[in-house]
Amino acid sequence: MAIKPVKVSQLNAYIKRVLQSDPLLGNVCVVGEISNLKFHGTGHVYFTLKDENSKISCFLAAENLKFLRFELADGMEITAEGYIYLYEKGGTYSLNIRDIQIAGLGNLSIAFEKLKERLSKEGLFDEKYKKPIPSFPEKIAVITSESGAAVRDILKIIKNRNNIVDVLVYPVLVQGPGAAPDIADAIRQVNQLFPEIDTIIVGRGGGSIEELWAFNEEIVARSIFDSRIPVISAVGHEIDFTISDFVADRRAETPTAAAQMAVPDVNDLKSSISQLKMNLQYQGANFIRKKELQLQRCNIEAMASKFENRISLQINDINNQYKEMFTLISNLIYNKKNKIDSVKEQLEALNPQNIMERGYSALLNSEGEFLNSVNALKIHDVFTAVLKDGRIEGSVKEIRKDK
């Protein structure tokens, strides 16, 4: 019996229906090592998942990538949950991933280092962005589990060191899938709702790297970096380092150390003030005693005599300056008077009245204007002759011009 041929597309469509209808292939969990990891410009992620004998192509959509709590990297061993999908056009199948889990210290360390490197390049760890922790806070917020040992230790230390500081406990999850968003939201809400807070302590007690992982997530790191209020990171024990420690304004080795860092010890302050008071009293008494001895060594009568001599010299100096000033002003007045007299003589020499005294006269036309030429008059024109002792009115009978 002959087999009826089908098109390639028909075959692929059939295979796709078979794969997608298989209940096992519609929801599988596959363990393997990531290789050929590629981040596409669309936000999707492509990579190969392999073991020692085989490999399978994998696809992680951008909308699922944003829910991952760690950075993917080549060589990381993961557990991928998804379904088998056939790409009809290319005739290839892949594992389309819904969620990824990682386990093991080595894999978590890879994710930690990748995120640390990226955030460091962005400048989130730079010292120039670190805010100083207030020396004398009035109110502190503690973001941690309300049932953990960390919050009890912090409250105990603060109460013993400084019972006048107000403490706001803001309870959050500190481990598990929902911990990181919870912590990040708490930091933002404290900034928005309680702007009077001076310092934020965020952290938890010790645990495994998996239990501390919420403080290694990017969402927490960015909320700490964006906080207007200074943040102290207090996660785990002294040997534990998280991303939160690097981005926070200060890192405390333990929650207890964070409490000691956040508030001053009132008893120490009182002791320091008492010591300062004693030092000031001692230094003040020494200063006064030193000045008393200096006064005792001083000869008051000799000092008075010196003052009298200095006053006498000053009086003589003032008298000399007065004489010099008087002479200077007198000479100035004399010179100015001579200059005025000289100018007066020049003006007198130009006075028309003086010229008339010497036998000269001036002629004015009928308009009262001075005449300086025979051309200004005609026969029968009226004129006035001005002499030193009066005026003569006349008219022109004859005009003679000089040749």
Short mmCIF file of C-alpha atoms in Angstrom, two decimals:
data_model
loop_
_atom_site.label_atom_id
_atom_site.label_comp_id
_atom_site.label_asym_id
_atom_site.label_seq_id
_atom_site.Cartn_x
_atom_site.Cartn_y
_atom_site.Cartn_z
CA MET A 1 0.00 0.00 0.00
CA ALA A 2 1.49 3.33 -1.08
CA ILE A 3 1.98 6.06 1.56
CA LYS A 4 0.41 9.34 0.65
CA PRO A 5 3.06 12.10 0.70
CA VAL A 6 2.56 15.25 2.80
CA LYS A 7 4.17 18.67 2.72
CA VAL A 8 6.94 19.56 5.14
CA SER A 9 4.74 22.20 6.73
CA GLN A 10 1.97 19.64 7.22
CA LEU A 11 4.39 17.27 8.90
CA ASN A 12 5.74 19.97 11.21
CA ALA A 13 2.23 21.10 12.06
CA TYR A 14 1.30 17.54 12.98
CA ILE A 15 4.42 17.08 15.10
CA LYS A 16 3.66 20.37 16.83
CA ARG A 17 0.13 19.23 17.69
CA VAL A 18 1.51 15.94 19.04
CA LEU A 19 4.11 17.72 21.19
CA GLN A 20 1.69 20.30 22.53
CA SER A 21 -0.97 17.73 23.31
CA ASP A 22 1.42 15.56 25.32
CA PRO A 23 0.75 16.31 29.03
CA LEU A 24 4.31 15.47 30.03
CA LEU A 25 5.93 17.76 27.45
CA GLY A 26 3.53 20.57 28.33
CA ASN A 27 5.02 20.93 31.79
CA VAL A 28 8.58 19.66 32.25
CA CYS A 29 11.47 20.42 34.61
CA VAL A 30 14.92 19.95 33.12
CA VAL A 31 18.26 20.09 34.93
CA GLY A 32 21.31 21.15 32.99
CA GLU A 33 24.18 23.56 32.49
CA ILE A 34 23.78 26.87 30.62
CA SER A 35 25.94 27.43 27.53
CA ASN A 36 25.88 29.79 24.51
CA LEU A 37 23.89 32.35 26.52
CA LYS A 38 22.61 35.22 24.34
CA PHE A 39 20.52 38.25 25.34
CA HIS A 40 18.54 39.49 22.34
CA GLY A 41 17.76 43.16 21.72
CA THR A 42 14.06 42.40 22.17
CA GLY A 43 14.72 41.34 25.77
CA HIS A 44 14.34 37.62 25.09
CA VAL A 45 17.07 35.18 26.15
CA TYR A 46 18.37 32.22 24.12
CA PHE A 47 20.73 29.52 25.39
CA THR A 48 21.55 25.83 25.33
CA LEU A 49 20.90 23.55 28.29
CA LYS A 50 23.25 20.57 28.32
CA ASP A 51 24.48 17.61 30.33
CA GLU A 52 27.37 15.25 29.69
CA ASN A 53 25.52 13.41 26.88
CA SER A 54 23.07 15.77 25.21
CA LYS A 55 21.71 19.32 24.87
CA ILE A 56 18.50 21.19 24.10
CA SER A 57 17.79 24.73 22.84
CA CYS A 58 16.00 26.98 25.30
CA PHE A 59 14.00 30.19 25.03
CA LEU A 60 13.19 32.58 27.90
CA ALA A 61 10.72 35.37 27.07
CA ALA A 62 11.42 38.91 28.27
CA GLU A 63 8.26 38.98 30.40
CA ASN A 64 9.51 35.91 32.32
CA LEU A 65 13.10 37.17 32.57
CA LYS A 66 12.08 40.14 34.71
CA PHE A 67 10.85 37.80 37.46
CA LEU A 68 14.22 36.05 37.88
CA ARG A 69 15.99 36.79 41.16
CA PHE A 70 19.54 36.33 39.84
CA GLU A 71 21.81 36.88 36.84
CA LEU A 72 22.14 34.07 34.29
CA ALA A 73 25.64 33.07 33.20
CA ASP A 74 27.37 30.41 31.12
CA GLY A 75 28.38 27.42 33.23
CA MET A 76 25.54 27.89 35.72
CA GLU A 77 23.57 24.77 36.59
CA ILE A 78 19.84 25.42 36.69
CA THR A 79 16.47 23.72 36.89
CA ALA A 80 14.27 25.06 34.07
CA GLU A 81 10.50 24.69 34.14
CA GLY A 82 8.56 25.05 30.89
CA TYR A 83 7.11 23.27 27.88
CA ILE A 84 8.33 21.80 24.57
CA TYR A 85 7.61 24.01 21.58
CA LEU A 86 8.13 23.34 17.84
CA TYR A 87 9.10 26.19 15.54
CA GLU A 88 7.28 25.07 12.39
CA LYS A 89 9.13 27.28 9.91
CA GLY A 90 12.54 25.98 10.94
CA GLY A 91 11.46 22.52 12.00
CA THR A 92 13.29 22.85 15.31
CA TYR A 93 12.02 22.37 18.81
CA SER A 94 13.03 24.06 22.03
CA LEU A 95 12.27 24.26 25.70
CA ASN A 96 10.25 27.42 26.30
CA ILE A 97 10.97 28.38 29.90
CA ARG A 98 8.50 29.76 32.41
CA ASP A 99 10.72 29.79 35.49
CA ILE A 100 14.30 29.00 36.51
CA GLN A 101 15.70 27.88 39.83
CA ILE A 102 19.36 27.61 40.76
CA ALA A 103 20.97 25.68 43.57
CA GLY A 104 24.44 25.14 44.90
CA LEU A 105 27.05 27.54 46.24
CA GLY A 106 28.94 27.72 42.98
CA ASN A 107 25.91 28.76 40.92
CA LEU A 108 24.81 31.38 43.44
CA SER A 109 28.36 32.73 43.56
CA ILE A 110 28.34 33.14 39.77
CA ALA A 111 25.03 35.04 39.92
CA PHE A 112 26.37 37.17 42.79
CA GLU A 113 29.56 38.13 40.95
CA LYS A 114 27.74 38.97 37.72
CA LEU A 115 25.29 41.33 39.42
CA LYS A 116 28.04 42.85 41.55
CA GLU A 117 30.14 43.55 38.45
CA ARG A 118 27.24 45.15 36.57
CA LEU A 119 26.11 47.37 39.44
CA SER A 120 29.69 48.38 40.13
CA LYS A 121 30.11 49.52 36.52
CA GLU A 122 26.93 51.57 36.88
CA GLY A 123 28.46 53.36 39.89
CA LEU A 124 26.08 52.13 42.59
CA PHE A 125 29.02 51.31 44.88
CA ASP A 126 30.93 54.60 44.37
CA GLU A 127 32.01 56.40 47.53
CA LYS A 128 30.86 59.75 46.15
CA TYR A 129 27.24 58.63 46.56
CA LYS A 130 27.63 57.47 50.17
CA LYS A 131 25.67 59.61 52.64
CA PRO A 132 27.04 60.21 56.15
CA ILE A 133 25.31 58.50 59.06
CA PRO A 134 23.95 61.18 61.47
CA SER A 135 25.93 61.33 64.70
CA PHE A 136 22.94 62.22 66.88
CA PRO A 137 19.78 60.73 65.34
CA GLU A 138 16.34 61.33 66.79
CA LYS A 139 14.51 58.55 64.96
CA ILE A 140 15.65 55.29 63.36
CA ALA A 141 13.78 52.82 61.15
CA VAL A 142 14.62 49.10 61.34
CA ILE A 143 13.55 47.08 58.29
CA THR A 144 13.73 43.37 59.10
CA SER A 145 11.65 40.43 60.24
CA GLU A 146 9.56 41.31 63.27
CA SER A 147 10.02 37.80 64.69
CA GLY A 148 13.75 37.34 64.10
CA ALA A 149 16.58 37.61 66.59
CA ALA A 150 18.03 40.55 64.66
CA VAL A 151 15.27 42.99 65.60
CA ARG A 152 15.47 41.96 69.28
CA ASP A 153 19.24 42.49 69.32
CA ILE A 154 18.96 45.88 67.61
CA LEU A 155 16.26 47.17 69.97
CA LYS A 156 18.16 45.93 73.01
CA ILE A 157 21.40 47.61 71.96
CA ILE A 158 19.70 50.91 71.09
CA LYS A 159 17.77 50.98 74.38
CA ASN A 160 20.93 50.28 76.40
CA ARG A 161 23.01 52.83 74.53
CA ASN A 162 20.51 55.64 73.95
CA ASN A 163 16.95 55.38 75.27
CA ILE A 164 15.94 58.82 73.93
CA VAL A 165 16.06 57.70 70.28
CA ASP A 166 12.73 56.66 68.76
CA VAL A 167 12.74 53.38 66.80
CA LEU A 168 10.30 52.45 64.04
CA VAL A 169 10.22 48.70 63.32
CA TYR A 170 9.04 48.09 59.73
CA PRO A 171 8.42 44.32 59.41
CA VAL A 172 9.25 42.56 56.13
CA LEU A 173 9.99 39.10 54.78
CA VAL A 174 13.73 38.44 54.83
CA GLN A 175 13.91 35.21 52.82
CA GLY A 176 11.99 33.46 50.11
CA PRO A 177 10.72 34.56 46.68
CA GLY A 178 8.67 37.50 47.98
CA ALA A 179 11.33 38.89 50.34
CA ALA A 180 13.24 41.11 47.91
CA PRO A 181 10.18 43.05 46.65
CA ASP A 182 8.95 43.37 50.23
CA ILE A 183 12.26 44.83 51.43
CA ALA A 184 12.52 47.20 48.45
CA ASP A 185 8.96 48.46 48.97
CA ALA A 186 9.63 49.01 52.68
CA ILE A 187 12.68 51.19 51.96
CA ARG A 188 10.70 53.31 49.50
CA GLN A 189 7.71 53.62 51.86
CA VAL A 190 9.85 54.70 54.82
CA ASN A 191 11.33 57.47 52.62
CA GLN A 192 7.89 58.60 51.51
CA LEU A 193 5.86 58.19 54.70
CA PHE A 194 8.45 58.98 57.37
CA PRO A 195 10.75 61.73 56.02
CA GLU A 196 11.76 62.60 59.59
CA ILE A 197 13.69 59.31 59.90
CA ASP A 198 17.43 59.95 60.30
CA THR A 199 18.81 56.47 59.57
CA ILE A 200 17.52 53.18 58.17
CA ILE A 201 18.90 49.82 59.32
CA VAL A 202 18.04 47.03 56.88
CA GLY A 203 19.10 43.41 57.33
CA ARG A 204 18.64 40.12 59.12
CA GLY A 205 20.52 37.57 61.17
CA GLY A 206 22.81 34.90 59.82
CA GLY A 207 21.92 32.08 57.45
CA SER A 208 22.98 30.22 54.34
CA ILE A 209 23.63 32.00 51.06
CA GLU A 210 20.20 30.87 49.88
CA GLU A 211 18.55 32.33 52.98
CA LEU A 212 20.39 35.65 52.60
CA TRP A 213 19.74 35.84 48.85
CA ALA A 214 17.01 38.51 49.05
CA PHE A 215 19.75 41.01 49.96
CA ASN A 216 21.64 40.05 46.77
CA GLU A 217 18.80 40.98 44.44
CA GLU A 218 18.92 44.00 42.16
CA ILE A 219 15.57 45.41 43.27
CA VAL A 220 16.84 45.75 46.85
CA ALA A 221 20.16 47.24 45.74
CA ARG A 222 18.44 49.94 43.68
CA SER A 223 15.99 50.85 46.44
CA ILE A 224 18.92 51.34 48.85
CA PHE A 225 20.78 53.45 46.29
CA ASP A 226 17.68 55.62 45.69
CA SER A 227 17.01 56.14 49.41
CA ARG A 228 17.20 59.77 50.51
CA ILE A 229 17.71 58.56 54.10
CA PRO A 230 21.14 57.04 54.89
CA VAL A 231 21.05 53.23 54.99
CA ILE A 232 23.10 50.82 57.14
CA SER A 233 23.19 47.27 55.75
CA ALA A 234 23.38 44.60 58.46
CA VAL A 235 23.05 41.16 56.90
CA GLY A 236 24.21 37.93 58.52
CA HIS A 237 27.55 37.57 60.23
CA GLU A 238 30.93 39.24 59.80
CA ILE A 239 32.00 36.83 57.04
CA ASP A 240 28.78 37.34 55.03
CA PHE A 241 28.86 39.91 52.23
CA THR A 242 25.81 40.82 50.15
CA ILE A 243 25.10 43.26 47.33
CA SER A 244 23.21 45.37 49.88
CA ASP A 245 26.44 45.81 51.84
CA PHE A 246 28.23 47.28 48.83
CA VAL A 247 25.48 49.73 47.83
CA ALA A 248 24.51 50.87 51.35
CA ASP A 249 25.98 54.02 52.89
CA ARG A 250 27.59 51.90 55.64
CA ARG A 251 28.01 48.17 56.14
CA ALA A 252 27.73 46.63 59.59
CA GLU A 253 29.15 43.16 60.25
CA THR A 254 26.05 42.17 62.25
CA PRO A 255 22.71 43.68 63.27
CA THR A 256 24.22 44.33 66.70
CA ALA A 257 27.07 46.28 65.13
CA ALA A 258 24.52 48.26 63.08
CA ALA A 259 22.73 49.36 66.26
CA GLN A 260 26.04 50.45 67.80
CA MET A 261 26.89 52.32 64.60
CA ALA A 262 23.52 54.07 64.37
CA VAL A 263 23.30 55.65 67.83
CA PRO A 264 25.88 57.13 70.20
CA ASP A 265 26.25 55.71 73.69
CA VAL A 266 24.74 58.24 76.12
CA ASN A 267 26.94 57.02 78.96
CA ASP A 268 30.05 57.48 76.84
CA LEU A 269 28.87 60.98 75.91
CA LYS A 270 28.29 61.87 79.54
CA SER A 271 31.73 60.55 80.43
CA SER A 272 33.33 62.50 77.59
CA ILE A 273 31.52 65.69 78.62
CA SER A 274 32.62 65.24 82.24
CA GLN A 275 36.20 64.74 81.12
CA LEU A 276 36.01 67.83 78.90
CA LYS A 277 34.60 69.83 81.81
CA MET A 278 37.47 68.74 84.07
CA ASN A 279 40.02 69.57 81.37
CA LEU A 280 38.51 73.03 80.84
CA GLN A 281 38.47 73.73 84.57
CA TYR A 282 42.08 72.60 84.90
CA GLN A 283 43.24 74.60 81.89
CA GLY A 284 41.24 77.65 83.04
CA ALA A 285 42.77 77.54 86.52
CA ASN A 286 46.28 77.23 85.04
CA PHE A 287 45.65 80.15 82.70
CA ILE A 288 44.42 82.40 85.52
CA ARG A 289 47.37 81.41 87.74
CA LYS A 290 49.82 82.15 84.93
CA LYS A 291 48.33 85.60 84.38
CA GLU A 292 48.43 86.33 88.12
CA LEU A 293 52.14 85.50 88.20
CA GLN A 294 52.75 87.73 85.21
CA LEU A 295 50.98 90.62 86.97
CA GLN A 296 53.01 90.07 90.09
CA ARG A 297 56.22 90.37 88.08
CA CYS A 298 55.10 93.64 86.55
CA ASN A 299 56.26 97.05 88.01
CA ILE A 300 53.05 99.11 87.91
CA GLU A 301 54.85 102.41 88.68
CA ALA A 302 57.37 101.81 85.91
CA MET A 303 54.57 100.95 83.53
CA ALA A 304 52.72 104.16 84.52
CA SER A 305 55.88 106.20 83.91
CA LYS A 306 56.28 104.62 80.51
CA PHE A 307 52.69 105.47 79.69
CA GLU A 308 53.24 109.13 80.70
CA ASN A 309 56.33 109.35 78.49
CA ARG A 310 54.46 107.83 75.58
CA ILE A 311 51.58 110.29 76.06
CA SER A 312 54.02 113.24 76.18
CA LEU A 313 55.70 112.05 72.97
CA GLN A 314 52.33 111.71 71.30
CA ILE A 315 51.35 115.27 72.35
CA ASN A 316 54.60 116.66 70.92
CA ASP A 317 54.05 114.77 67.71
CA ILE A 318 50.52 116.19 67.42
CA ASN A 319 51.80 119.76 68.02
CA ASN A 320 54.43 119.36 65.34
CA GLN A 321 51.89 118.06 62.90
CA TYR A 322 49.61 121.03 63.72
CA LYS A 323 52.42 123.51 62.99
CA GLU A 324 53.27 121.81 59.74
CA MET A 325 49.64 121.80 58.70
CA PHE A 326 49.21 125.53 59.62
CA THR A 327 52.27 126.50 57.55
CA LEU A 328 51.10 124.42 54.63
CA ILE A 329 47.61 125.98 54.62
CA SER A 330 49.02 129.53 55.01
CA ASN A 331 51.30 129.07 52.01
CA LEU A 332 48.43 127.68 50.00
CA ILE A 333 46.23 130.72 50.82
CA TYR A 334 49.04 133.15 49.97
CA ASN A 335 49.68 131.55 46.59
CA LYS A 336 45.98 131.55 45.74
CA LYS A 337 45.68 135.29 46.68
CA ASN A 338 48.60 136.20 44.43
CA LYS A 339 47.03 134.31 41.57
CA ILE A 340 43.69 136.08 42.08
CA ASP A 341 45.39 139.51 42.14
CA SER A 342 47.17 138.73 38.88
CA VAL A 343 43.95 137.72 37.18
CA LYS A 344 42.26 140.89 38.53
CA GLU A 345 44.95 143.08 36.99
CA GLN A 346 44.46 141.36 33.64
CA LEU A 347 40.71 141.92 33.81
CA GLU A 348 41.16 145.61 34.75
CA ALA A 349 43.42 146.10 31.78
CA LEU A 350 40.64 144.88 29.52
CA ASN A 351 37.91 147.02 31.17
CA PRO A 352 36.32 149.30 28.50
CA GLN A 353 35.86 152.06 31.06
CA ASN A 354 39.61 152.24 31.57
CA ILE A 355 40.14 152.47 27.82
CA MET A 356 37.76 155.45 27.66
CA GLU A 357 39.70 157.16 30.42
CA ARG A 358 42.56 157.36 27.97
CA GLY A 359 40.44 159.40 25.45
CA TYR A 360 38.76 156.67 23.47
CA SER A 361 35.00 156.40 22.78
CA ALA A 362 32.61 153.81 21.36
CA LEU A 363 29.93 154.27 18.65
CA LEU A 364 26.56 152.52 18.79
CA ASN A 365 23.93 152.33 16.00
CA SER A 366 20.24 152.96 16.58
CA GLU A 367 19.87 149.34 17.71
CA GLY A 368 22.49 149.74 20.43
CA GLU A 369 25.08 147.63 18.60
CA PHE A 370 28.80 148.53 18.58
CA LEU A 371 30.11 149.91 15.27
CA ASN A 372 33.54 148.88 14.05
CA SER A 373 33.37 149.97 10.40
CA VAL A 374 32.11 152.98 8.39
CA ASN A 375 30.34 150.47 6.18
CA ALA A 376 27.84 149.90 8.99
CA LEU A 377 26.41 153.46 8.56
CA LYS A 378 24.74 155.49 5.82
CA ILE A 379 24.10 159.22 5.40
CA HIS A 380 21.48 160.48 7.89
CA ASP A 381 21.81 157.33 10.09
CA VAL A 382 21.53 158.08 13.79
CA PHE A 383 24.37 157.00 16.12
CA THR A 384 25.41 157.40 19.76
CA ALA A 385 28.95 158.23 20.88
CA VAL A 386 29.77 156.78 24.31
CA LEU A 387 32.53 158.61 26.23
CA LYS A 388 33.89 158.24 29.74
CA ASP A 389 31.48 160.77 31.24
CA GLY A 390 28.38 160.51 29.03
CA ARG A 391 26.81 160.02 25.59
CA ILE A 392 26.44 162.20 22.44
CA GLU A 393 23.64 161.63 19.98
CA GLY A 394 24.31 162.49 16.32
CA SER A 395 23.58 161.71 12.70
CA VAL A 396 25.82 161.01 9.69
CA LYS A 397 26.39 163.93 7.34
CA GLU A 398 29.40 162.59 5.49
CA ILE A 399 31.26 159.25 5.23
CA ARG A 400 34.95 159.13 4.48
CA LYS A 401 36.65 155.80 3.94
CA ASP A 402 40.38 155.25 4.40
CA LYS A 403 42.10 154.29 1.21
#
